Amino acid sequence: DFQPEPVPEIGRNSPCPCGSGRKFKHCCQTAERNLPALPAAAVWPAVLSHLNQRAALTLIASHRAPLEAIAGYAGRLTERNATAALTKVLEATFASPLRHSNELAGELFGDLCDLYDDAGSHACKTRFIERVLTEAPRRSPLRTGALCRAAAIDADQGDFDTAWARLQDAQR
């Protein structure tokens, strides 16, 4: 779906595209051969920021964008105070089945829970936490964060035994 367009070939005797007026072979051709390939980590943030929101969400939900690039994109949305867009991006990030469970995923999980709290969407937050508890690997930062959030909900509801059991599970 998201393939770059090929760069057109420049003939050796063509004018250099840099605008110097010299032939390509006497100007930038050697630089072209000596440039290293761009690493994917450097390209992804630019790709996400230049797509429209629908295309970015589709790409994120397909689990093809690296989590680090999604986190950078989410950070830019946070800076712009675009909470509705940020919520959609994080929901797409955690689309089922879960693909990310590292520490960064745990941080983004916490961000989405906070967004649900700020919006008063406690039922959405509870369903999200329960789904993460079901799908996340047993010993992962993502599951640990979900256990802590679930324990807080249990304690708020007065179920201290369940809250304590979840906290002990999170410590393992």
Tab-separated table of C-alpha atoms in Angstrom:
chain	number	residue	atom	x	y	z
A	1	ASP	CA	0.000	0.000	0.000
A	2	PHE	CA	2.488	2.597	1.172
A	3	GLN	CA	5.305	2.266	-1.341
A	4	PRO	CA	7.551	5.206	-2.237
A	5	GLU	CA	7.551	6.351	-5.840
A	6	PRO	CA	10.784	5.482	-7.630
A	7	VAL	CA	13.192	8.337	-8.173
A	8	PRO	CA	13.581	9.004	-11.909
A	9	GLU	CA	16.937	8.131	-13.434
A	10	ILE	CA	19.070	11.122	-14.344
A	11	GLY	CA	21.252	10.744	-17.408
A	12	ARG	CA	24.983	11.368	-16.968
A	13	ASN	CA	24.925	14.181	-19.532
A	14	SER	CA	21.663	15.723	-18.290
A	15	PRO	CA	21.714	19.009	-16.414
A	16	CYS	CA	22.197	18.455	-12.705
A	17	PRO	CA	18.881	18.717	-10.792
A	18	CYS	CA	20.579	20.801	-8.094
A	19	GLY	CA	20.395	23.796	-10.432
A	20	SER	CA	24.143	24.417	-10.778
A	21	GLY	CA	23.942	24.419	-14.594
A	22	ARG	CA	26.660	21.755	-14.807
A	23	LYS	CA	26.218	18.257	-16.191
A	24	PHE	CA	25.049	15.686	-13.657
A	25	LYS	CA	28.223	13.589	-14.089
A	26	HIS	CA	30.402	16.606	-13.158
A	27	CYS	CA	28.267	17.691	-10.239
A	28	CYS	CA	26.103	15.552	-7.939
A	29	GLN	CA	26.443	12.068	-9.449
A	30	THR	CA	29.334	11.159	-7.144
A	31	ALA	CA	27.400	12.410	-4.119
A	32	GLU	CA	24.410	10.298	-5.140
A	33	ARG	CA	26.538	7.148	-5.126
A	34	ASN	CA	28.108	7.962	-1.761
A	35	LEU	CA	24.911	8.694	0.174
A	36	PRO	CA	23.978	6.020	2.685
A	37	ALA	CA	20.488	4.562	2.632
A	38	LEU	CA	18.127	6.202	5.085
A	39	PRO	CA	17.279	3.925	8.001
A	40	ALA	CA	13.583	3.142	8.436
A	41	ALA	CA	13.583	4.765	11.882
A	42	ALA	CA	14.454	8.085	10.245
A	43	VAL	CA	11.776	7.806	7.565
A	44	TRP	CA	8.741	6.634	9.552
A	45	PRO	CA	8.125	9.846	11.547
A	46	ALA	CA	8.089	11.857	8.311
A	47	VAL	CA	5.732	9.368	6.669
A	48	LEU	CA	3.230	9.492	9.537
A	49	SER	CA	3.292	13.267	9.810
A	50	HIS	CA	2.655	13.743	6.076
A	51	LEU	CA	-0.262	11.336	5.773
A	52	ASN	CA	-3.824	12.453	6.359
A	53	GLN	CA	-5.285	11.193	9.626
A	54	ARG	CA	-7.288	8.379	8.039
A	55	ALA	CA	-4.262	6.993	6.178
A	56	ALA	CA	-2.065	7.300	9.284
A	57	LEU	CA	-4.643	5.432	11.383
A	58	THR	CA	-4.903	2.693	8.756
A	59	LEU	CA	-1.129	2.304	8.700
A	60	ILE	CA	-0.888	2.262	12.505
A	61	ALA	CA	-3.727	-0.256	12.907
A	62	SER	CA	-2.070	-2.541	10.329
A	63	HIS	CA	0.864	-2.853	12.776
A	64	ARG	CA	3.382	-1.881	10.078
A	65	ALA	CA	4.578	1.369	11.668
A	66	PRO	CA	7.248	0.953	14.373
A	67	LEU	CA	6.120	1.800	17.891
A	68	GLU	CA	8.846	4.448	18.245
A	69	ALA	CA	7.482	6.328	15.221
A	70	ILE	CA	3.943	6.086	16.581
A	71	ALA	CA	5.152	7.467	19.912
A	72	GLY	CA	6.785	10.411	18.126
A	73	TYR	CA	3.601	11.049	16.163
A	74	ALA	CA	1.569	10.841	19.378
A	75	GLY	CA	3.965	13.318	20.991
A	76	ARG	CA	3.349	15.831	18.210
A	77	LEU	CA	-0.409	15.415	18.637
A	78	THR	CA	0.001	15.984	22.383
A	79	GLU	CA	1.956	19.194	21.731
A	80	ARG	CA	-0.885	20.404	19.486
A	81	ASN	CA	-3.447	19.474	22.156
A	82	ALA	CA	-5.225	17.260	19.612
A	83	THR	CA	-6.728	14.887	22.179
A	84	ALA	CA	-9.400	13.383	19.892
A	85	ALA	CA	-6.810	12.548	17.221
A	86	LEU	CA	-4.380	11.286	19.876
A	87	THR	CA	-7.050	8.976	21.298
A	88	LYS	CA	-7.719	7.523	17.840
A	89	VAL	CA	-3.993	7.008	17.201
A	90	LEU	CA	-3.473	5.208	20.504
A	91	GLU	CA	-6.599	3.093	20.003
A	92	ALA	CA	-5.262	2.093	16.574
A	93	THR	CA	-1.885	1.291	18.155
A	94	PHE	CA	-3.535	-1.156	20.531
A	95	ALA	CA	-5.907	-2.649	17.944
A	96	SER	CA	-6.481	-6.342	18.477
A	97	PRO	CA	-4.418	-8.452	18.378
A	98	LEU	CA	-1.865	-6.645	20.524
A	99	ARG	CA	1.538	-6.472	18.856
A	100	HIS	CA	3.459	-4.274	21.283
A	101	SER	CA	4.156	-5.074	24.930
A	102	ASN	CA	7.478	-3.396	25.755
A	103	GLU	CA	8.066	-0.404	28.078
A	104	LEU	CA	7.158	2.131	25.400
A	105	ALA	CA	3.869	0.289	24.849
A	106	GLY	CA	3.332	0.485	28.610
A	107	GLU	CA	3.801	4.257	28.515
A	108	LEU	CA	1.400	4.669	25.593
A	109	PHE	CA	-1.079	2.386	27.388
A	110	GLY	CA	-0.960	4.751	30.374
A	111	ASP	CA	-1.475	7.733	28.080
A	112	LEU	CA	-4.595	6.169	26.545
A	113	CYS	CA	-5.983	5.316	29.993
A	114	ASP	CA	-5.422	8.940	31.051
A	115	LEU	CA	-7.196	10.182	27.907
A	116	TYR	CA	-10.167	7.940	28.721
A	117	ASP	CA	-10.196	9.340	32.287
A	118	ASP	CA	-10.053	12.937	31.042
A	119	ALA	CA	-12.959	12.260	28.665
A	120	GLY	CA	-14.989	10.511	31.376
A	121	SER	CA	-14.930	7.295	29.343
A	122	HIS	CA	-14.496	4.979	32.310
A	123	ALA	CA	-16.289	2.061	30.630
A	124	CYS	CA	-13.968	2.327	27.590
A	125	LYS	CA	-10.965	2.402	29.895
A	126	THR	CA	-12.159	-0.649	31.850
A	127	ARG	CA	-12.813	-2.645	28.643
A	128	PHE	CA	-9.396	-1.640	27.311
A	129	ILE	CA	-7.640	-2.710	30.530
A	130	GLU	CA	-9.457	-6.056	30.569
A	131	ARG	CA	-8.535	-6.692	26.924
A	132	VAL	CA	-4.874	-5.914	27.613
A	133	LEU	CA	-4.931	-8.257	30.624
A	134	THR	CA	-6.298	-10.981	28.364
A	135	GLU	CA	-3.994	-10.432	25.357
A	136	ALA	CA	-0.687	-9.081	26.700
A	137	PRO	CA	2.176	-11.484	27.431
A	138	ARG	CA	2.288	-12.538	31.076
A	139	ARG	CA	5.593	-10.911	31.990
A	140	SER	CA	5.472	-7.660	30.064
A	141	PRO	CA	5.516	-3.981	31.027
A	142	LEU	CA	2.179	-3.589	29.241
A	143	ARG	CA	0.485	-6.247	31.367
A	144	THR	CA	2.088	-4.855	34.527
A	145	GLY	CA	0.650	-1.418	33.757
A	146	ALA	CA	-2.778	-2.936	33.115
A	147	LEU	CA	-2.652	-4.833	36.423
A	148	CYS	CA	-1.795	-1.634	38.306
A	149	ARG	CA	-4.621	0.294	36.612
A	150	ALA	CA	-7.069	-2.548	37.304
A	151	ALA	CA	-5.926	-2.656	40.952
A	152	ALA	CA	-6.638	1.071	41.298
A	153	ILE	CA	-10.136	0.574	39.870
A	154	ASP	CA	-10.737	-2.347	42.256
A	155	ALA	CA	-9.548	-0.281	45.239
A	156	ASP	CA	-11.768	2.649	44.203
A	157	GLN	CA	-14.704	0.225	44.238
A	158	GLY	CA	-13.741	-1.063	47.705
A	159	ASP	CA	-12.541	-4.478	46.509
A	160	PHE	CA	-9.212	-4.369	48.331
A	161	ASP	CA	-8.562	-8.125	48.204
A	162	THR	CA	-8.730	-8.187	44.394
A	163	ALA	CA	-6.689	-4.975	44.206
A	164	TRP	CA	-3.998	-6.494	46.432
A	165	ALA	CA	-3.938	-9.710	44.377
A	166	ARG	CA	-3.499	-7.706	41.150
A	167	LEU	CA	-0.672	-5.649	42.664
A	168	GLN	CA	1.098	-8.821	43.783
A	169	ASP	CA	0.687	-10.262	40.285
A	170	ALA	CA	2.129	-7.030	38.833
A	171	GLN	CA	5.218	-7.354	41.063
A	172	ARG	CA	6.044	-10.817	39.717
